[in-house]
PDB file of C-alpha atoms in Angstrom:
ATOM      1  CA  UNK A   1     -18.077  -3.673  46.442  1.00 45.00           C
ATOM      2  CA  UNK A   2     -17.056  -7.005  46.462  1.00 56.00           C
ATOM      3  CA  UNK A   3     -14.031  -8.176  46.075  1.00 66.00           C
ATOM      4  CA  UNK A   4     -14.076  -9.723  42.418  1.00 80.00           C
ATOM      5  CA  UNK A   5     -10.202 -11.544  43.082  1.00 93.00           C
ATOM      6  CA  UNK A   6      -9.766 -15.200  41.870  1.00 97.00           C
ATOM      7  CA  UNK A   7      -7.583 -16.740  44.241  1.00 98.00           C
ATOM      8  CA  UNK A   8      -4.986 -19.439  42.962  1.00 98.00           C
ATOM      9  CA  UNK A   9      -4.456 -22.246  45.505  1.00 98.00           C
ATOM     10  CA  UNK A  10      -1.738 -24.920  44.205  1.00 98.00           C
ATOM     11  CA  UNK A  11      -2.402 -28.447  45.579  1.00 98.00           C
ATOM     12  CA  UNK A  12       0.883 -30.033  45.962  1.00 96.00           C
ATOM     13  CA  UNK A  13       1.884 -33.985  47.237  1.00 93.00           C
ATOM     14  CA  UNK A  14       0.105 -37.228  47.796  1.00 92.00           C
ATOM     15  CA  UNK A  15      -0.962 -38.349  44.646  1.00 89.00           C
ATOM     16  CA  UNK A  16      -3.135 -41.603  45.894  1.00 87.00           C
ATOM     17  CA  UNK A  17      -5.982 -40.721  47.330  1.00 91.00           C
ATOM     18  CA  UNK A  18      -9.342 -38.094  46.266  1.00 96.00           C
ATOM     19  CA  UNK A  19      -8.297 -35.035  48.651  1.00 97.00           C
ATOM     20  CA  UNK A  20      -7.935 -32.871  45.694  1.00 98.00           C
ATOM     21  CA  UNK A  21     -11.504 -33.709  44.612  1.00 98.00           C
ATOM     22  CA  UNK A  22     -12.720 -33.099  48.278  1.00 98.00           C
ATOM     23  CA  UNK A  23     -11.291 -29.743  48.226  1.00 98.00           C
ATOM     24  CA  UNK A  24     -12.386 -29.115  44.924  1.00 98.00           C
ATOM     25  CA  UNK A  25     -15.771 -30.139  45.549  1.00 98.00           C
ATOM     26  CA  UNK A  26     -15.869 -28.057  48.968  1.00 98.00           C
ATOM     27  CA  UNK A  27     -14.471 -25.129  46.879  1.00 98.00           C
ATOM     28  CA  UNK A  28     -17.148 -25.458  44.485  1.00 98.00           C
ATOM     29  CA  UNK A  29     -19.862 -25.794  47.241  1.00 98.00           C
ATOM     30  CA  UNK A  30     -18.945 -22.953  48.986  1.00 97.00           C
ATOM     31  CA  UNK A  31     -18.810 -21.042  45.676  1.00 97.00           C
ATOM     32  CA  UNK A  32     -15.385 -19.626  46.493  1.00 97.00           C
ATOM     33  CA  UNK A  33     -13.433 -17.797  43.933  1.00 98.00           C
ATOM     34  CA  UNK A  34     -10.835 -20.328  43.623  1.00 98.00           C
ATOM     35  CA  UNK A  35      -8.840 -21.575  40.819  1.00 98.00           C
ATOM     36  CA  UNK A  36      -7.294 -24.967  42.122  1.00 98.00           C
ATOM     37  CA  UNK A  37      -3.804 -25.805  39.979  1.00 98.00           C
ATOM     38  CA  UNK A  38      -1.581 -28.934  40.680  1.00 96.00           C
ATOM     39  CA  UNK A  39       1.290 -30.933  39.505  1.00 94.00           C
ATOM     40  CA  UNK A  40       0.801 -33.384  36.819  1.00 94.00           C
ATOM     41  CA  UNK A  41      -0.682 -36.383  39.230  1.00 92.00           C
ATOM     42  CA  UNK A  42      -0.561 -38.972  36.381  1.00 93.00           C
ATOM     43  CA  UNK A  43       2.661 -40.850  37.853  1.00 89.00           C
ATOM     44  CA  UNK A  44       4.003 -42.245  34.747  1.00 93.00           C
ATOM     45  CA  UNK A  45       3.647 -39.229  32.660  1.00 95.00           C
ATOM     46  CA  UNK A  46       5.398 -37.042  35.307  1.00 93.00           C
ATOM     47  CA  UNK A  47       8.001 -40.094  35.663  1.00 93.00           C
ATOM     48  CA  UNK A  48       8.614 -39.785  31.917  1.00 97.00           C
ATOM     49  CA  UNK A  49       7.782 -36.324  30.259  1.00 97.00           C
ATOM     50  CA  UNK A  50      11.434 -35.100  30.284  1.00 97.00           C
ATOM     51  CA  UNK A  51      12.813 -38.624  28.282  1.00 97.00           C
ATOM     52  CA  UNK A  52       8.981 -38.538  26.428  1.00 97.00           C
ATOM     53  CA  UNK A  53       9.836 -34.818  25.228  1.00 97.00           C
ATOM     54  CA  UNK A  54      13.308 -34.381  24.757  1.00 97.00           C
ATOM     55  CA  UNK A  55      14.735 -38.399  24.203  1.00 97.00           C
ATOM     56  CA  UNK A  56      14.974 -41.271  25.846  1.00 97.00           C
ATOM     57  CA  UNK A  57      18.075 -41.590  28.159  1.00 95.00           C
ATOM     58  CA  UNK A  58      19.808 -45.159  29.117  1.00 95.00           C
ATOM     59  CA  UNK A  59      20.779 -44.266  32.388  1.00 97.00           C
ATOM     60  CA  UNK A  60      18.060 -43.924  35.170  1.00 96.00           C
ATOM     61  CA  UNK A  61      19.847 -41.054  36.527  1.00 97.00           C
ATOM     62  CA  UNK A  62      19.459 -38.693  33.540  1.00 97.00           C
ATOM     63  CA  UNK A  63      16.051 -40.339  32.783  1.00 97.00           C
ATOM     64  CA  UNK A  64      14.805 -38.998  36.211  1.00 96.00           C
ATOM     65  CA  UNK A  65      16.671 -36.243  36.028  1.00 96.00           C
ATOM     66  CA  UNK A  66      15.179 -34.457  32.839  1.00 97.00           C
ATOM     67  CA  UNK A  67      12.012 -35.347  33.906  1.00 96.00           C
ATOM     68  CA  UNK A  68      12.530 -33.689  37.444  1.00 94.00           C
ATOM     69  CA  UNK A  69      13.739 -30.586  35.434  1.00 96.00           C
ATOM     70  CA  UNK A  70      10.742 -30.531  32.830  1.00 97.00           C
ATOM     71  CA  UNK A  71       8.213 -31.060  36.320  1.00 95.00           C
ATOM     72  CA  UNK A  72      10.062 -28.164  38.126  1.00 94.00           C
ATOM     73  CA  UNK A  73       9.113 -25.315  35.286  1.00 96.00           C
ATOM     74  CA  UNK A  74       5.338 -26.410  35.896  1.00 95.00           C
ATOM     75  CA  UNK A  75       5.807 -26.424  39.370  1.00 94.00           C
ATOM     76  CA  UNK A  76       7.960 -23.172  40.349  1.00 94.00           C
ATOM     77  CA  UNK A  77       5.680 -21.157  37.190  1.00 96.00           C
ATOM     78  CA  UNK A  78       2.511 -22.493  39.021  1.00 97.00           C
ATOM     79  CA  UNK A  79       3.770 -22.300  42.652  1.00 96.00           C
ATOM     80  CA  UNK A  80       5.068 -18.781  41.746  1.00 97.00           C
ATOM     81  CA  UNK A  81       1.771 -17.418  40.707  1.00 97.00           C
ATOM     82  CA  UNK A  82      -0.360 -19.136  43.577  1.00 98.00           C
ATOM     83  CA  UNK A  83      -1.709 -17.058  46.464  1.00 97.00           C
ATOM     84  CA  UNK A  84      -1.198 -20.016  48.891  1.00 97.00           C
ATOM     85  CA  UNK A  85      -0.206 -23.799  48.605  1.00 98.00           C
ATOM     86  CA  UNK A  86      -1.858 -26.616  50.371  1.00 98.00           C
ATOM     87  CA  UNK A  87       0.988 -29.366  50.683  1.00 97.00           C
ATOM     88  CA  UNK A  88      -0.428 -33.029  51.209  1.00 96.00           C
ATOM     89  CA  UNK A  89       1.448 -35.533  53.032  1.00 95.00           C
ATOM     90  CA  UNK A  90       0.538 -39.267  53.023  1.00 90.00           C
ATOM     91  CA  UNK A  91       1.467 -42.304  55.248  1.00 81.00           C
ATOM     92  CA  UNK A  92       2.007 -44.890  52.261  1.00 75.00           C
ATOM     93  CA  UNK A  93       4.870 -42.999  50.358  1.00 69.00           C
ATOM     94  CA  UNK A  94       7.245 -40.816  50.878  1.00 69.00           C
ATOM     95  CA  UNK A  95       6.511 -37.337  49.133  1.00 77.00           C
ATOM     96  CA  UNK A  96       9.937 -36.202  48.770  1.00 80.00           C
ATOM     97  CA  UNK A  97       8.483 -33.514  45.970  1.00 83.00           C
ATOM     98  CA  UNK A  98       5.917 -32.289  48.681  1.00 90.00           C
ATOM     99  CA  UNK A  99       8.636 -31.614  51.001  1.00 89.00           C
ATOM    100  CA  UNK A 100      10.446 -29.702  48.405  1.00 89.00           C
ATOM    101  CA  UNK A 101       7.349 -27.713  47.428  1.00 92.00           C
ATOM    102  CA  UNK A 102       6.988 -26.891  51.062  1.00 93.00           C
ATOM    103  CA  UNK A 103      10.371 -25.327  51.115  1.00 92.00           C
ATOM    104  CA  UNK A 104      10.303 -23.767  48.114  1.00 93.00           C
ATOM    105  CA  UNK A 105       7.000 -22.049  49.028  1.00 95.00           C
ATOM    106  CA  UNK A 106       8.310 -21.080  52.156  1.00 94.00           C
ATOM    107  CA  UNK A 107      11.410 -19.134  50.880  1.00 93.00           C
ATOM    108  CA  UNK A 108       9.161 -17.476  48.221  1.00 94.00           C
ATOM    109  CA  UNK A 109       6.957 -16.169  51.056  1.00 95.00           C
ATOM    110  CA  UNK A 110       4.020 -17.959  49.620  1.00 97.00           C
ATOM    111  CA  UNK A 111       1.957 -18.889  52.610  1.00 97.00           C
ATOM    112  CA  UNK A 112       1.231 -22.724  52.810  1.00 97.00           C
ATOM    113  CA  UNK A 113      -0.969 -25.115  54.582  1.00 98.00           C
ATOM    114  CA  UNK A 114       0.069 -28.572  55.295  1.00 97.00           C
ATOM    115  CA  UNK A 115      -2.132 -31.185  55.242  1.00 97.00           C
ATOM    116  CA  UNK A 116      -1.918 -34.556  57.012  1.00 96.00           C
ATOM    117  CA  UNK A 117      -2.464 -37.341  59.646  1.00 94.00           C
ATOM    118  CA  UNK A 118      -1.724 -36.572  63.065  1.00 95.00           C
ATOM    119  CA  UNK A 119       0.887 -39.794  63.232  1.00 93.00           C
ATOM    120  CA  UNK A 120       2.819 -37.452  60.922  1.00 92.00           C
ATOM    121  CA  UNK A 121       2.994 -34.901  63.041  1.00 94.00           C
ATOM    122  CA  UNK A 122       6.449 -35.356  64.831  1.00 93.00           C
ATOM    123  CA  UNK A 123       8.071 -36.443  61.264  1.00 91.00           C
ATOM    124  CA  UNK A 124       6.533 -33.237  59.672  1.00 93.00           C
ATOM    125  CA  UNK A 125       7.426 -30.759  62.562  1.00 95.00           C
ATOM    126  CA  UNK A 126       9.882 -28.479  60.933  1.00 94.00           C
ATOM    127  CA  UNK A 127       7.413 -28.074  57.665  1.00 95.00           C
ATOM    128  CA  UNK A 128       4.890 -27.862  59.787  1.00 96.00           C
ATOM    129  CA  UNK A 129       6.690 -25.228  61.839  1.00 96.00           C
ATOM    130  CA  UNK A 130       6.979 -22.664  58.690  1.00 96.00           C
ATOM    131  CA  UNK A 131       3.160 -23.155  57.564  1.00 97.00           C
ATOM    132  CA  UNK A 132       0.584 -20.985  58.298  1.00 98.00           C
ATOM    133  CA  UNK A 133      -1.770 -23.819  59.100  1.00 98.00           C
ATOM    134  CA  UNK A 134      -1.330 -27.640  59.693  1.00 98.00           C
ATOM    135  CA  UNK A 135      -4.958 -29.277  58.877  1.00 98.00           C
ATOM    136  CA  UNK A 136      -5.944 -32.953  59.178  1.00 98.00           C
ATOM    137  CA  UNK A 137      -9.115 -32.970  56.810  1.00 98.00           C
ATOM    138  CA  UNK A 138      -9.749 -31.492  53.442  1.00 98.00           C
ATOM    139  CA  UNK A 139     -12.686 -30.336  54.555  1.00 98.00           C
ATOM    140  CA  UNK A 140     -10.608 -28.032  57.121  1.00 98.00           C
ATOM    141  CA  UNK A 141      -8.698 -26.752  54.266  1.00 98.00           C
ATOM    142  CA  UNK A 142     -12.289 -25.625  52.520  1.00 98.00           C
ATOM    143  CA  UNK A 143     -13.011 -23.962  55.792  1.00 98.00           C
ATOM    144  CA  UNK A 144      -9.336 -22.052  55.897  1.00 98.00           C
ATOM    145  CA  UNK A 145     -10.028 -20.888  52.394  1.00 98.00           C
ATOM    146  CA  UNK A 146     -13.092 -19.783  53.082  1.00 97.00           C
ATOM    147  CA  UNK A 147     -12.341 -17.912  56.019  1.00 97.00           C
ATOM    148  CA  UNK A 148      -8.847 -16.214  54.465  1.00 97.00           C
ATOM    149  CA  UNK A 149     -11.027 -15.187  51.404  1.00 96.00           C
ATOM    150  CA  UNK A 150     -14.121 -13.759  52.721  1.00 95.00           C
ATOM    151  CA  UNK A 151     -13.887 -13.474  56.150  1.00 95.00           C
ATOM    152  CA  UNK A 152     -16.699 -16.262  57.282  1.00 94.00           C
ATOM    153  CA  UNK A 153     -16.363 -18.913  59.962  1.00 93.00           C
TER     154      UNK A 153
END
């Protein structure tokens, strides 16, 4: 009897490239039973959600604090229900939230894969050290998922 399980994969990190779309297309093309979830990837919405929903703040610290807390509700809930996470680090922007997500995944025993250019290997050595795998391309993530889910190379 075939396993009918739907895997939930949380896609965290860098929002300035199409890596999520590449993984989504690869998962679809491979016919993998995967539900991809992620944080809000619209930068302005993510930054302003707390103040928009809970009220404006004059002080930028409290504006950002509200947004971070609202986003954390989504992130933690989705990560806690994920079977695994893929955490992407880009080279142009500092993804502090991705580093937090890697630490959160590790603390919650959620297996995660890091995805980044080899030029970032030294800077991410601790994050990579706790990862179950380190990928350089979205296609490698799709192949990892295919193997983990189906046991197929």
